[in-house]
Amino acid sequence: MKRLLFWLLRIIPAAILFQTLFFKFTAAPESVYIFSTLGLGDAGRISSGIAELIAVILLLIPRTSHWGAFIAMSTMAGAILSHIFVLGISVQGDGGLLFVLAVVTFICCNIIISQNINKFYNLLKTR
């Protein structure tokens, strides 16, 4: 059961991030609108997509899932704050779906990080 939960916590955010890559890399109107509104334009949209693609790959590899979770949680923090302070919860009539997906991804990644916090602490130790 614990192993299943471990995989679900990694697959759920990876799947969410992966399905949004299509919209970012193909310049879907909603994605263009979001990044234009934030003043980030195409460079911000593509950069965000690349960061999320790296996060997806790292999340699916057990040894690196904590790094994928760190990258994903960081990008989702930006997305959540953008929704709260600039875009609004609902963007172009999506009923808040993008916001909810960002929150779900953030929570899953937060759990992964908390389960692997010692790996981050080990980086701080001097030898």
CSV table of N, CA and C in Angstrom, one decimal:
chain,number,residue,atom,x,y,z
A,1,MET,N,0.8,-1.2,0.0
A,1,MET,CA,0.0,0.0,0.0
A,1,MET,C,0.9,1.3,0.0
A,2,LYS,N,1.9,1.2,0.8
A,2,LYS,CA,2.8,2.4,0.9
A,2,LYS,C,3.5,2.6,-0.5
A,3,ARG,N,3.9,1.6,-1.1
A,3,ARG,CA,4.5,1.7,-2.5
A,3,ARG,C,3.5,2.3,-3.5
A,4,LEU,N,2.3,1.9,-3.4
A,4,LEU,CA,1.3,2.4,-4.3
A,4,LEU,C,1.1,3.9,-4.1
A,5,LEU,N,1.0,4.3,-2.8
A,5,LEU,CA,0.9,5.7,-2.5
A,5,LEU,C,2.1,6.5,-3.0
A,6,PHE,N,3.3,5.9,-2.8
A,6,PHE,CA,4.5,6.6,-3.3
A,6,PHE,C,4.4,6.8,-4.8
A,7,TRP,N,4.0,5.8,-5.6
A,7,TRP,CA,3.9,6.0,-7.0
A,7,TRP,C,2.7,7.0,-7.4
A,8,LEU,N,1.6,6.9,-6.7
A,8,LEU,CA,0.5,7.9,-7.0
A,8,LEU,C,0.9,9.3,-6.8
A,9,LEU,N,1.7,9.5,-5.7
A,9,LEU,CA,2.1,10.9,-5.4
A,9,LEU,C,3.0,11.4,-6.4
A,10,ARG,N,3.7,10.6,-7.2
A,10,ARG,CA,4.6,11.0,-8.3
A,10,ARG,C,3.9,11.0,-9.6
A,11,ILE,N,3.0,10.1,-9.9
A,11,ILE,CA,2.3,10.0,-11.2
A,11,ILE,C,1.3,11.1,-11.3
A,12,ILE,N,0.6,11.5,-10.3
A,12,ILE,CA,-0.5,12.5,-10.4
A,12,ILE,C,0.1,13.8,-10.8
A,13,PRO,N,1.1,14.4,-10.1
A,13,PRO,CA,1.7,15.6,-10.6
A,13,PRO,C,2.4,15.5,-11.9
A,14,ALA,N,3.0,14.4,-12.2
A,14,ALA,CA,3.7,14.2,-13.5
A,14,ALA,C,2.7,14.2,-14.6
A,15,ALA,N,1.5,13.6,-14.4
A,15,ALA,CA,0.5,13.5,-15.4
A,15,ALA,C,-0.1,14.9,-15.6
A,16,ILE,N,-0.4,15.6,-14.6
A,16,ILE,CA,-0.9,17.0,-14.7
A,16,ILE,C,0.1,17.9,-15.4
A,17,LEU,N,1.3,17.9,-15.1
A,17,LEU,CA,2.3,18.7,-15.7
A,17,LEU,C,2.5,18.3,-17.2
A,18,PHE,N,2.5,17.0,-17.4
A,18,PHE,CA,2.7,16.5,-18.8
A,18,PHE,C,1.6,16.9,-19.7
A,19,GLN,N,0.4,16.9,-19.3
A,19,GLN,CA,-0.7,17.2,-20.2
A,19,GLN,C,-0.8,18.7,-20.5
A,20,THR,N,-0.2,19.6,-19.6
A,20,THR,CA,-0.2,21.0,-19.8
A,20,THR,C,0.9,21.4,-20.8
A,21,LEU,N,1.9,20.5,-21.0
A,21,LEU,CA,3.0,20.8,-21.9
A,21,LEU,C,2.6,21.0,-23.3
A,22,PHE,N,1.6,20.3,-23.7
A,22,PHE,CA,1.1,20.4,-25.1
A,22,PHE,C,0.6,21.8,-25.3
A,23,PHE,N,-0.1,22.4,-24.3
A,23,PHE,CA,-0.7,23.7,-24.5
A,23,PHE,C,0.4,24.8,-24.5
A,24,LYS,N,1.4,24.6,-23.7
A,24,LYS,CA,2.5,25.5,-23.6
A,24,LYS,C,3.4,25.5,-24.9
A,25,PHE,N,3.7,24.3,-25.4
A,25,PHE,CA,4.6,24.2,-26.5
A,25,PHE,C,3.9,24.4,-27.8
A,26,THR,N,2.6,24.4,-27.9
A,26,THR,CA,1.9,24.6,-29.2
A,26,THR,C,1.2,26.0,-29.2
A,27,ALA,N,1.5,26.8,-28.2
A,27,ALA,CA,1.0,28.2,-28.1
A,27,ALA,C,-0.5,28.2,-28.2
A,28,ALA,N,-1.1,27.4,-27.3
A,28,ALA,CA,-2.6,27.4,-27.2
A,28,ALA,C,-3.1,28.7,-26.7
A,29,PRO,N,-4.2,29.2,-27.2
A,29,PRO,CA,-4.6,30.6,-26.9
A,29,PRO,C,-4.7,30.8,-25.4
A,30,GLU,N,-5.2,29.9,-24.6
A,30,GLU,CA,-5.3,30.1,-23.1
A,30,GLU,C,-3.9,30.3,-22.5
A,31,SER,N,-2.9,29.5,-23.0
A,31,SER,CA,-1.6,29.6,-22.5
A,31,SER,C,-0.9,30.9,-22.9
A,32,VAL,N,-1.1,31.3,-24.1
A,32,VAL,CA,-0.6,32.6,-24.6
A,32,VAL,C,-1.2,33.7,-23.8
A,33,TYR,N,-2.5,33.6,-23.5
A,33,TYR,CA,-3.2,34.7,-22.7
A,33,TYR,C,-2.6,34.8,-21.3
A,34,ILE,N,-2.4,33.6,-20.7
A,34,ILE,CA,-1.9,33.6,-19.3
A,34,ILE,C,-0.5,34.3,-19.2
A,35,PHE,N,0.4,33.8,-20.1
A,35,PHE,CA,1.8,34.3,-20.0
A,35,PHE,C,1.9,35.8,-20.5
A,36,SER,N,1.0,36.2,-21.4
A,36,SER,CA,1.0,37.6,-21.9
A,36,SER,C,0.5,38.5,-20.7
A,37,THR,N,-0.6,38.0,-20.1
A,37,THR,CA,-1.1,38.8,-18.9
A,37,THR,C,-0.1,39.0,-17.8
A,38,LEU,N,0.7,37.9,-17.6
A,38,LEU,CA,1.8,38.0,-16.6
A,38,LEU,C,3.0,38.8,-17.1
A,39,GLY,N,3.0,39.2,-18.4
A,39,GLY,CA,4.1,40.0,-18.9
A,39,GLY,C,5.3,39.1,-19.2
A,40,LEU,N,5.1,37.8,-19.4
A,40,LEU,CA,6.3,36.9,-19.6
A,40,LEU,C,6.4,36.5,-21.1
A,41,GLY,N,5.3,36.6,-21.8
A,41,GLY,CA,5.3,36.3,-23.2
A,41,GLY,C,5.7,34.9,-23.6
A,42,ASP,N,6.2,34.7,-24.8
A,42,ASP,CA,6.5,33.4,-25.3
A,42,ASP,C,7.7,32.8,-24.6
A,43,ALA,N,8.7,33.6,-24.2
A,43,ALA,CA,9.9,33.1,-23.5
A,43,ALA,C,9.5,32.5,-22.2
A,44,GLY,N,8.6,33.2,-21.5
A,44,GLY,CA,8.1,32.7,-20.2
A,44,GLY,C,7.4,31.4,-20.3
A,45,ARG,N,6.5,31.3,-21.3
A,45,ARG,CA,5.7,30.1,-21.6
A,45,ARG,C,6.6,28.9,-21.9
A,46,ILE,N,7.5,29.1,-22.8
A,46,ILE,CA,8.4,28.1,-23.2
A,46,ILE,C,9.4,27.7,-22.0
A,47,SER,N,9.9,28.6,-21.3
A,47,SER,CA,10.8,28.3,-20.2
A,47,SER,C,10.0,27.6,-19.1
A,48,SER,N,8.8,28.0,-18.8
A,48,SER,CA,8.0,27.2,-17.9
A,48,SER,C,7.7,25.8,-18.3
A,49,GLY,N,7.4,25.6,-19.6
A,49,GLY,CA,7.2,24.3,-20.2
A,49,GLY,C,8.5,23.4,-20.1
A,50,ILE,N,9.6,24.0,-20.3
A,50,ILE,CA,10.9,23.2,-20.2
A,50,ILE,C,11.1,22.8,-18.7
A,51,ALA,N,10.9,23.8,-17.8
A,51,ALA,CA,11.1,23.4,-16.4
A,51,ALA,C,10.1,22.3,-16.0
A,52,GLU,N,8.9,22.4,-16.4
A,52,GLU,CA,7.9,21.4,-16.1
A,52,GLU,C,8.2,20.0,-16.8
A,53,LEU,N,8.8,20.0,-18.0
A,53,LEU,CA,9.2,18.8,-18.6
A,53,LEU,C,10.3,18.1,-17.8
A,54,ILE,N,11.3,18.9,-17.4
A,54,ILE,CA,12.3,18.4,-16.5
A,54,ILE,C,11.8,17.8,-15.3
A,55,ALA,N,10.8,18.5,-14.7
A,55,ALA,CA,10.2,18.0,-13.4
A,55,ALA,C,9.5,16.7,-13.6
A,56,VAL,N,8.8,16.6,-14.8
A,56,VAL,CA,8.1,15.3,-15.1
A,56,VAL,C,9.0,14.2,-15.1
A,57,ILE,N,10.1,14.4,-15.9
A,57,ILE,CA,11.1,13.3,-16.0
A,57,ILE,C,11.7,12.9,-14.7
A,58,LEU,N,12.1,13.9,-13.9
A,58,LEU,CA,12.7,13.6,-12.6
A,58,LEU,C,11.7,13.0,-11.6
A,59,LEU,N,10.4,13.4,-11.7
A,59,LEU,CA,9.4,12.8,-10.8
A,59,LEU,C,9.2,11.3,-11.1
A,60,LEU,N,9.4,10.9,-12.3
A,60,LEU,CA,9.1,9.5,-12.6
A,60,LEU,C,10.3,8.6,-12.4
A,61,ILE,N,11.4,9.1,-12.0
A,61,ILE,CA,12.6,8.3,-11.7
A,61,ILE,C,12.7,8.3,-10.1
A,62,PRO,N,12.6,7.1,-9.5
A,62,PRO,CA,12.5,7.1,-8.1
A,62,PRO,C,13.7,7.8,-7.4
A,63,ARG,N,14.9,7.7,-7.9
A,63,ARG,CA,16.1,8.3,-7.2
A,63,ARG,C,16.1,9.8,-7.3
A,64,THR,N,15.4,10.4,-8.3
A,64,THR,CA,15.4,11.8,-8.5
A,64,THR,C,14.0,12.5,-8.3
A,65,SER,N,13.1,11.7,-7.8
A,65,SER,CA,11.7,12.2,-7.6
A,65,SER,C,11.7,13.4,-6.7
A,66,HIS,N,12.5,13.5,-5.7
A,66,HIS,CA,12.5,14.6,-4.8
A,66,HIS,C,13.0,15.9,-5.6
A,67,TRP,N,13.9,15.8,-6.5
A,67,TRP,CA,14.3,17.0,-7.3
A,67,TRP,C,13.2,17.4,-8.2
A,68,GLY,N,12.5,16.4,-8.9
A,68,GLY,CA,11.3,16.8,-9.7
A,68,GLY,C,10.2,17.4,-8.9
A,69,ALA,N,10.0,16.9,-7.7
A,69,ALA,CA,9.0,17.5,-6.8
A,69,ALA,C,9.4,19.0,-6.5
A,70,PHE,N,10.7,19.2,-6.2
A,70,PHE,CA,11.1,20.6,-5.9
A,70,PHE,C,10.9,21.5,-7.0
A,71,ILE,N,11.3,21.1,-8.2
A,71,ILE,CA,11.1,22.0,-9.4
A,71,ILE,C,9.6,22.2,-9.6
A,72,ALA,N,8.8,21.1,-9.6
A,72,ALA,CA,7.4,21.2,-9.8
A,72,ALA,C,6.7,22.1,-8.8
A,73,MET,N,7.1,21.9,-7.5
A,73,MET,CA,6.5,22.7,-6.4
A,73,MET,C,6.8,24.2,-6.6
A,74,SER,N,8.0,24.5,-7.0
A,74,SER,CA,8.4,25.9,-7.2
A,74,SER,C,7.6,26.5,-8.4
A,75,THR,N,7.5,25.8,-9.5
A,75,THR,CA,6.7,26.4,-10.6
A,75,THR,C,5.2,26.5,-10.2
A,76,MET,N,4.7,25.5,-9.5
A,76,MET,CA,3.3,25.6,-9.1
A,76,MET,C,3.1,26.7,-8.0
A,77,ALA,N,4.1,27.0,-7.2
A,77,ALA,CA,4.0,28.2,-6.3
A,77,ALA,C,3.8,29.4,-7.1
A,78,GLY,N,4.6,29.6,-8.2
A,78,GLY,CA,4.4,30.7,-9.1
A,78,GLY,C,3.0,30.8,-9.7
A,79,ALA,N,2.6,29.6,-10.2
A,79,ALA,CA,1.3,29.5,-10.8
A,79,ALA,C,0.1,29.9,-9.8
A,80,ILE,N,0.2,29.4,-8.6
A,80,ILE,CA,-0.8,29.7,-7.6
A,80,ILE,C,-0.8,31.1,-7.3
A,81,LEU,N,0.3,31.7,-7.0
A,81,LEU,CA,0.4,33.1,-6.7
A,81,LEU,C,-0.1,34.0,-7.9
A,82,SER,N,0.2,33.6,-9.1
A,82,SER,CA,-0.2,34.3,-10.3
A,82,SER,C,-1.7,34.3,-10.4
A,83,HIS,N,-2.3,33.1,-10.1
A,83,HIS,CA,-3.8,33.0,-10.1
A,83,HIS,C,-4.4,33.9,-9.0
A,84,ILE,N,-3.8,33.9,-7.8
A,84,ILE,CA,-4.4,34.7,-6.7
A,84,ILE,C,-4.3,36.2,-6.9
A,85,PHE,N,-3.1,36.6,-7.4
A,85,PHE,CA,-2.8,38.1,-7.4
A,85,PHE,C,-3.0,38.7,-8.8
A,86,VAL,N,-3.0,38.0,-9.9
A,86,VAL,CA,-3.0,38.6,-11.2
A,86,VAL,C,-4.2,38.1,-12.0
A,87,LEU,N,-4.2,36.8,-12.2
A,87,LEU,CA,-5.1,36.2,-13.2
A,87,LEU,C,-6.5,36.0,-12.7
A,88,GLY,N,-6.6,35.7,-11.4
A,88,GLY,CA,-7.9,35.3,-10.8
A,88,GLY,C,-8.0,33.8,-10.8
A,89,ILE,N,-8.9,33.2,-10.0
A,89,ILE,CA,-9.0,31.8,-9.9
A,89,ILE,C,-9.4,31.1,-11.2
A,90,SER,N,-10.4,31.7,-11.8
A,90,SER,CA,-10.9,31.2,-13.1
A,90,SER,C,-10.3,32.0,-14.2
A,91,VAL,N,-9.7,31.3,-15.2
A,91,VAL,CA,-9.0,32.0,-16.3
A,91,VAL,C,-9.8,31.6,-17.6
A,92,GLN,N,-10.3,32.6,-18.2
A,92,GLN,CA,-11.1,32.5,-19.5
A,92,GLN,C,-12.2,31.4,-19.3
A,93,GLY,N,-12.9,31.5,-18.2
A,93,GLY,CA,-14.0,30.6,-18.0
A,93,GLY,C,-13.7,29.1,-17.8
A,94,ASP,N,-12.5,28.8,-17.3
A,94,ASP,CA,-12.2,27.4,-17.0
A,94,ASP,C,-12.8,26.9,-15.7
A,95,GLY,N,-13.5,27.8,-14.9
A,95,GLY,CA,-14.1,27.4,-13.7
A,95,GLY,C,-13.1,27.1,-12.6
A,96,GLY,N,-11.8,27.6,-12.7
A,96,GLY,CA,-10.8,27.4,-11.7
A,96,GLY,C,-10.0,26.1,-11.9
A,97,LEU,N,-10.2,25.4,-13.0
A,97,LEU,CA,-9.6,24.1,-13.2
A,97,LEU,C,-8.0,24.2,-13.1
A,98,LEU,N,-7.5,25.2,-13.8
A,98,LEU,CA,-6.0,25.3,-13.8
A,98,LEU,C,-5.5,25.6,-12.4
A,99,PHE,N,-6.2,26.4,-11.7
A,99,PHE,CA,-5.9,26.7,-10.3
A,99,PHE,C,-5.9,25.4,-9.4
A,100,VAL,N,-6.9,24.7,-9.6
A,100,VAL,CA,-7.1,23.4,-8.8
A,100,VAL,C,-6.0,22.4,-9.1
A,101,LEU,N,-5.7,22.3,-10.4
A,101,LEU,CA,-4.6,21.4,-10.8
A,101,LEU,C,-3.2,21.8,-10.3
A,102,ALA,N,-3.0,23.2,-10.2
A,102,ALA,CA,-1.8,23.7,-9.6
A,102,ALA,C,-1.7,23.4,-8.2
A,103,VAL,N,-2.8,23.5,-7.5
A,103,VAL,CA,-2.8,23.2,-6.0
A,103,VAL,C,-2.6,21.7,-5.8
A,104,VAL,N,-3.3,20.9,-6.5
A,104,VAL,CA,-3.1,19.4,-6.4
A,104,VAL,C,-1.6,19.0,-6.6
A,105,THR,N,-1.0,19.6,-7.7
A,105,THR,CA,0.4,19.3,-8.0
A,105,THR,C,1.3,19.8,-6.8
A,106,PHE,N,1.0,21.0,-6.3
A,106,PHE,CA,1.8,21.6,-5.2
A,106,PHE,C,1.7,20.7,-4.0
A,107,ILE,N,0.5,20.2,-3.6
A,107,ILE,CA,0.3,19.4,-2.4
A,107,ILE,C,1.1,18.0,-2.6
A,108,CYS,N,0.9,17.4,-3.7
A,108,CYS,CA,1.6,16.1,-4.0
A,108,CYS,C,3.1,16.3,-3.9
A,109,CYS,N,3.6,17.3,-4.5
A,109,CYS,CA,5.1,17.5,-4.5
A,109,CYS,C,5.5,17.9,-3.1
A,110,ASN,N,4.7,18.6,-2.3
A,110,ASN,CA,5.1,19.0,-0.9
A,110,ASN,C,5.2,17.7,-0.1
A,111,ILE,N,4.3,16.7,-0.3
A,111,ILE,CA,4.4,15.5,0.4
A,111,ILE,C,5.7,14.7,0.0
A,112,ILE,N,6.0,14.7,-1.3
A,112,ILE,CA,7.2,14.0,-1.7
A,112,ILE,C,8.4,14.6,-1.1
A,113,ILE,N,8.5,15.9,-1.1
A,113,ILE,CA,9.6,16.6,-0.5
A,113,ILE,C,9.7,16.3,1.0
A,114,SER,N,8.6,16.3,1.7
A,114,SER,CA,8.6,16.1,3.2
A,114,SER,C,9.0,14.6,3.5
A,115,GLN,N,8.7,13.7,2.5
A,115,GLN,CA,9.1,12.3,2.7
A,115,GLN,C,10.6,12.1,2.4
A,116,ASN,N,11.2,13.1,1.7
A,116,ASN,CA,12.6,13.0,1.3
A,116,ASN,C,13.5,14.1,1.9
A,117,ILE,N,13.0,14.8,2.9
A,117,ILE,CA,13.7,16.0,3.4
A,117,ILE,C,15.2,15.7,3.8
A,118,ASN,N,15.4,14.5,4.2
A,118,ASN,CA,16.8,14.2,4.6
A,118,ASN,C,17.8,14.3,3.4
A,119,LYS,N,17.3,14.0,2.2
A,119,LYS,CA,18.1,14.1,1.0
A,119,LYS,C,18.6,15.6,0.8
A,120,PHE,N,17.7,16.5,1.1
A,120,PHE,CA,18.0,17.9,1.0
A,120,PHE,C,19.0,18.3,2.1
A,121,TYR,N,18.7,17.8,3.4
A,121,TYR,CA,19.6,18.2,4.5
A,121,TYR,C,21.0,17.7,4.3
A,122,ASN,N,21.1,16.5,3.6
A,122,ASN,CA,22.5,15.9,3.4
A,122,ASN,C,23.3,16.8,2.5
A,123,LEU,N,22.7,17.6,1.7
A,123,LEU,CA,23.4,18.6,0.8
A,123,LEU,C,24.0,19.7,1.6
A,124,LEU,N,23.4,20.0,2.8
A,124,LEU,CA,23.9,21.1,3.6
A,124,LEU,C,25.0,20.7,4.5
A,125,LYS,N,25.1,19.4,4.8
A,125,LYS,CA,26.2,18.9,5.7
A,125,LYS,C,27.5,19.1,5.1
A,126,THR,N,28.5,19.5,5.9
A,126,THR,CA,29.9,19.5,5.4
A,126,THR,C,30.5,18.2,5.8
A,127,ARG,N,31.4,17.8,5.0
A,127,ARG,CA,32.1,16.5,5.2
A,127,ARG,C,33.5,16.7,5.7
